[in-house]
Short mmCIF file of C-alpha atoms in Angstrom, two decimals:
data_model
loop_
_atom_site.label_atom_id
_atom_site.label_comp_id
_atom_site.label_asym_id
_atom_site.label_seq_id
_atom_site.Cartn_x
_atom_site.Cartn_y
_atom_site.Cartn_z
CA UNK A 1 -23.87 15.88 -47.51
CA UNK A 2 -26.04 16.32 -44.40
CA UNK A 3 -25.39 14.42 -41.24
CA UNK A 4 -26.87 14.32 -37.81
CA UNK A 5 -25.04 13.40 -34.63
CA UNK A 6 -26.71 12.47 -31.39
CA UNK A 7 -24.18 12.36 -28.63
CA UNK A 8 -25.98 10.31 -26.13
CA UNK A 9 -26.59 6.71 -26.94
CA UNK A 10 -28.37 5.65 -23.76
CA UNK A 11 -29.56 7.97 -21.02
CA UNK A 12 -30.90 6.62 -17.70
CA UNK A 13 -32.74 9.00 -15.42
CA UNK A 14 -35.03 8.85 -12.35
CA UNK A 15 -38.43 10.33 -12.56
CA UNK A 16 -38.58 14.07 -12.07
CA UNK A 17 -35.08 14.51 -13.28
CA UNK A 18 -34.36 16.99 -16.06
CA UNK A 19 -33.49 15.85 -19.52
CA UNK A 20 -31.30 17.28 -22.30
CA UNK A 21 -30.53 15.22 -25.38
CA UNK A 22 -27.77 16.57 -27.73
CA UNK A 23 -28.22 16.87 -31.46
CA UNK A 24 -25.79 18.45 -33.90
CA UNK A 25 -26.09 18.63 -37.63
CA UNK A 26 -23.77 19.47 -40.47
CA UNK A 27 -25.22 21.35 -43.36
CA UNK A 28 -24.32 24.79 -44.63
CA UNK A 29 -27.72 25.90 -45.94
CA UNK A 30 -31.23 26.46 -44.58
CA UNK A 31 -32.47 23.43 -42.62
CA UNK A 32 -35.60 22.18 -41.07
CA UNK A 33 -35.10 20.38 -37.74
CA UNK A 34 -37.20 17.69 -36.05
CA UNK A 35 -37.30 15.49 -33.01
CA UNK A 36 -39.26 12.25 -33.14
CA UNK A 37 -40.05 9.78 -30.41
CA UNK A 38 -40.62 6.09 -30.85
CA UNK A 39 -42.21 4.24 -27.96
CA UNK A 40 -41.46 0.51 -27.62
CA UNK A 41 -43.29 -1.35 -30.40
CA UNK A 42 -44.83 1.80 -31.80
CA UNK A 43 -44.21 4.04 -34.79
CA UNK A 44 -42.61 7.43 -35.04
CA UNK A 45 -44.32 10.39 -33.54
CA UNK A 46 -43.32 14.01 -34.10
CA UNK A 47 -42.44 15.69 -30.87
CA UNK A 48 -41.52 19.11 -32.32
CA UNK A 49 -40.10 20.88 -35.28
CA UNK A 50 -38.29 24.02 -36.17
CA UNK A 51 -38.56 25.82 -39.52
CA UNK A 52 -37.91 29.51 -38.75
CA UNK A 53 -38.61 32.21 -36.24
CA UNK A 54 -38.22 31.77 -32.54
CA UNK A 55 -35.39 29.32 -31.95
CA UNK A 56 -37.00 27.95 -28.83
CA UNK A 57 -39.75 25.65 -29.91
CA UNK A 58 -42.19 23.82 -27.71
CA UNK A 59 -43.67 20.48 -28.67
CA UNK A 60 -45.98 17.92 -27.19
CA UNK A 61 -45.70 16.24 -23.78
CA UNK A 62 -43.73 19.12 -22.32
CA UNK A 63 -40.70 18.78 -24.55
CA UNK A 64 -38.89 21.80 -25.98
CA UNK A 65 -35.86 22.28 -28.17
CA UNK A 66 -33.55 25.14 -28.84
CA UNK A 67 -31.96 25.83 -32.25
CA UNK A 68 -28.57 27.46 -31.87
CA UNK A 69 -27.46 28.21 -35.39
CA UNK A 70 -23.88 29.15 -34.48
CA UNK A 71 -23.41 25.68 -32.80
CA UNK A 72 -25.43 23.81 -35.44
CA UNK A 73 -27.33 22.36 -32.54
CA UNK A 74 -30.95 21.45 -31.70
CA UNK A 75 -30.95 19.97 -28.34
CA UNK A 76 -34.09 18.52 -26.81
CA UNK A 77 -35.04 19.32 -23.22
CA UNK A 78 -37.74 18.46 -20.60
CA UNK A 79 -37.61 19.84 -17.14
CA UNK A 80 -39.09 16.80 -15.40
CA UNK A 81 -39.26 13.38 -17.12
CA UNK A 82 -41.87 10.70 -16.39
CA UNK A 83 -41.67 6.92 -16.55
CA UNK A 84 -43.75 7.12 -19.71
CA UNK A 85 -41.08 9.10 -21.45
CA UNK A 86 -39.05 5.90 -21.76
CA UNK A 87 -38.54 5.56 -25.52
CA UNK A 88 -36.15 6.08 -28.43
CA UNK A 89 -35.55 9.65 -29.54
CA UNK A 90 -34.41 10.61 -32.98
CA UNK A 91 -33.20 13.95 -34.15
CA UNK A 92 -33.64 14.62 -37.94
CA UNK A 93 -32.89 17.32 -40.37
CA UNK A 94 -33.73 18.09 -44.00
CA UNK A 95 -32.70 20.86 -46.27
CA UNK A 96 -35.05 23.78 -46.71
CA UNK A 97 -36.11 22.92 -50.27
CA UNK A 98 -39.05 20.80 -51.07
CA UNK A 99 -38.58 17.13 -51.85
CA UNK A 100 -35.51 16.44 -49.70
CA UNK A 101 -35.52 13.46 -47.39
CA UNK A 102 -35.02 13.51 -43.65
CA UNK A 103 -31.60 12.47 -42.32
CA UNK A 104 -31.88 10.83 -38.94
CA UNK A 105 -29.36 10.65 -36.09
CA UNK A 106 -28.63 7.23 -34.61
CA UNK A 107 -31.06 7.82 -31.84
CA UNK A 108 -30.97 8.04 -28.06
CA UNK A 109 -32.55 5.48 -25.81
CA UNK A 110 -34.02 7.12 -22.72
CA UNK A 111 -34.81 4.89 -19.80
CA UNK A 112 -36.71 6.45 -16.86
CA UNK A 113 -37.05 4.60 -13.58
CA UNK A 114 -39.89 5.24 -11.20
CA UNK B 1 -51.67 16.83 -39.43
CA UNK B 2 -51.79 14.76 -42.62
CA UNK B 3 -52.21 11.03 -42.47
CA UNK B 4 -50.19 8.32 -44.10
CA UNK B 5 -51.12 4.72 -44.00
CA UNK B 6 -49.13 1.59 -44.75
CA UNK B 7 -50.38 -1.86 -45.70
CA UNK B 8 -49.77 -4.43 -44.46
CA UNK B 9 -48.63 -3.58 -40.99
CA UNK B 10 -46.73 -6.89 -40.82
CA UNK B 11 -45.91 -9.69 -43.20
CA UNK B 12 -44.20 -13.03 -42.94
CA UNK B 13 -43.01 -14.64 -46.19
CA UNK B 14 -40.83 -17.49 -47.33
CA UNK B 15 -37.45 -16.85 -48.75
CA UNK B 16 -37.50 -16.25 -52.51
CA UNK B 17 -40.95 -14.74 -52.59
CA UNK B 18 -41.84 -11.06 -53.37
CA UNK B 19 -43.66 -8.78 -51.08
CA UNK B 20 -45.48 -5.54 -51.86
CA UNK B 21 -45.89 -2.82 -49.34
CA UNK B 22 -48.23 0.07 -50.00
CA UNK B 23 -47.95 3.62 -48.67
CA UNK B 24 -50.95 5.91 -49.03
CA UNK B 25 -51.46 9.58 -48.27
CA UNK B 26 -55.00 9.72 -47.09
CA UNK B 27 -55.84 13.42 -47.07
CA UNK B 28 -53.28 15.16 -49.12
CA UNK B 29 -51.43 14.77 -52.39
CA UNK B 30 -47.96 13.48 -51.88
CA UNK B 31 -45.68 14.60 -54.70
CA UNK B 32 -42.74 13.02 -52.95
CA UNK B 33 -42.60 9.85 -50.91
CA UNK B 34 -39.59 8.36 -49.08
CA UNK B 35 -38.85 4.88 -47.99
CA UNK B 36 -36.81 4.12 -44.92
CA UNK B 37 -35.57 0.95 -43.35
CA UNK B 38 -35.03 0.43 -39.67
CA UNK B 39 -33.25 -2.47 -38.15
CA UNK B 40 -33.93 -3.36 -34.57
CA UNK B 41 -32.73 -0.76 -32.05
CA UNK B 42 -31.21 1.30 -34.86
CA UNK B 43 -32.06 4.48 -36.69
CA UNK B 44 -33.96 4.97 -39.85
CA UNK B 45 -31.94 4.72 -43.01
CA UNK B 46 -33.15 6.37 -46.14
CA UNK B 47 -33.54 3.82 -48.99
CA UNK B 48 -35.05 5.92 -51.78
CA UNK B 49 -36.91 8.98 -52.71
CA UNK B 50 -39.75 8.77 -55.23
CA UNK B 51 -41.55 11.54 -57.13
CA UNK B 52 -44.92 10.88 -58.62
CA UNK B 53 -44.58 9.85 -62.15
CA UNK B 54 -40.86 9.48 -62.32
CA UNK B 55 -38.24 6.86 -61.41
CA UNK B 56 -37.19 6.64 -57.74
CA UNK B 57 -33.73 7.81 -56.59
CA UNK B 58 -32.00 5.22 -54.62
CA UNK B 59 -29.45 5.82 -51.86
CA UNK B 60 -25.98 4.38 -52.30
CA UNK B 61 -25.91 0.71 -51.46
CA UNK B 62 -29.58 0.10 -51.99
CA UNK B 63 -30.23 -2.44 -54.87
CA UNK B 64 -32.84 -0.90 -57.16
CA UNK B 65 -33.58 -4.24 -58.72
CA UNK B 66 -34.30 -5.75 -55.37
CA UNK B 67 -36.33 -2.95 -53.92
CA UNK B 68 -38.74 -1.83 -56.60
CA UNK B 69 -40.47 1.49 -55.92
CA UNK B 70 -43.47 2.73 -57.88
CA UNK B 71 -45.18 6.04 -57.32
CA UNK B 72 -47.86 5.95 -59.85
CA UNK B 73 -50.31 8.36 -58.23
CA UNK B 74 -50.22 11.33 -55.92
CA UNK B 75 -51.62 9.25 -53.09
CA UNK B 76 -49.86 5.88 -53.46
CA UNK B 77 -46.38 4.53 -53.55
CA UNK B 78 -45.43 0.91 -53.41
CA UNK B 79 -42.24 -0.85 -52.31
CA UNK B 80 -41.77 -4.39 -53.68
CA UNK B 81 -39.06 -6.52 -52.13
CA UNK B 82 -38.26 -9.03 -54.76
CA UNK B 83 -36.88 -12.47 -54.05
CA UNK B 84 -36.77 -11.70 -50.30
CA UNK B 85 -34.19 -13.28 -48.08
CA UNK B 86 -33.89 -13.45 -44.26
CA UNK B 87 -31.46 -10.50 -44.38
CA UNK B 88 -34.25 -8.37 -45.84
CA UNK B 89 -36.28 -8.79 -42.58
CA UNK B 90 -36.72 -5.29 -41.19
CA UNK B 91 -39.11 -2.49 -40.43
CA UNK B 92 -39.94 -0.46 -43.51
CA UNK B 93 -41.31 2.97 -43.08
CA UNK B 94 -42.57 5.41 -45.62
CA UNK B 95 -43.08 9.17 -45.42
CA UNK B 96 -44.90 11.50 -47.62
CA UNK B 97 -44.57 15.15 -48.47
CA UNK B 98 -46.16 17.37 -50.99
CA UNK B 99 -46.08 20.63 -52.73
CA UNK B 100 -48.82 21.90 -50.53
CA UNK B 101 -47.06 20.83 -47.32
CA UNK B 102 -45.47 23.58 -45.50
CA UNK B 103 -41.64 23.80 -45.02
CA UNK B 104 -40.96 20.43 -46.57
CA UNK B 105 -42.51 18.62 -43.59
CA UNK B 106 -43.04 14.90 -44.05
CA UNK B 107 -45.64 12.65 -42.46
CA UNK B 108 -44.79 9.09 -41.53
CA UNK B 109 -46.65 5.90 -41.92
CA UNK B 110 -46.90 3.43 -39.10
CA UNK B 111 -44.37 1.05 -40.76
CA UNK B 112 -44.50 -2.52 -41.99
CA UNK B 113 -42.58 -5.23 -40.29
CA UNK B 114 -41.28 -7.85 -42.77
CA UNK B 115 -40.05 -11.21 -41.60
CA UNK B 116 -38.49 -13.46 -44.21
CA UNK B 117 -38.28 -17.15 -43.11
#
C-alpha cells in the first residue's frame, strides 16, 4: 500500500527565510506527486505536481519541488517565504493508473513571522 | 483547470438526522469521484472511491451503511451521512477525476463542514 511521510510537523520561520519541507513516499510503481496548500479556513489549492519529465517542477507562488526517485522524495522548497505563506502544506501521491485516489501525508504547518 | 463544486458548504443538523452532500464536476465528466474526511488540524483521510454507475469502494474502517455514496451520473456524486451523530462532525471534501483528465489528476471541491449537535 502507498504511504506518504512528511517529516516536519510544524515549521516556524521568519520572513525571507528559505523553506524546505520534506516528503517521502513508499510505492514501487509509477507515481504522480502533488503538493497542496490549505490556508486558514480555506479549501485545498494545488501548488504543483509532478507526472514525468524534468524532476524539478515549479508551481505557483514561487514554490518548487524536486522529485528524487532514488530517495522516494518530493521535497517542497521556496527561497524566501512571506507572511502570507502561513498555511498547512500537504504532500500527496497516487499511482500512475487512472482511478486511484490520492494518499495524503499528515501535513506540515508553516508559521511565518513578519 | 477543471472545477468541482460542493453543496452545501456548511450544514448544521440534529443528532439522528441524515444529511446529503453533493459533489459536482462543472466542466468535465468525472468517471471517478473520491470522498475524503478532514478532522481539525489533521490530514485528509480517504473514505471511499466511487465510479459512475457502480458501487463505491470504501476504505477499511468506513461504515458503508452510514456513509452512503451514490455516483449516478458523470457529473454528480452524493454522500449521505445517515443518522448523524456528533462524532460525524467533520470537513468532508470530494475530488473528481475522469478518463479525459491527464495523468490521473484530481480536482478538489471546496469542502462541506458538517456540525452535528
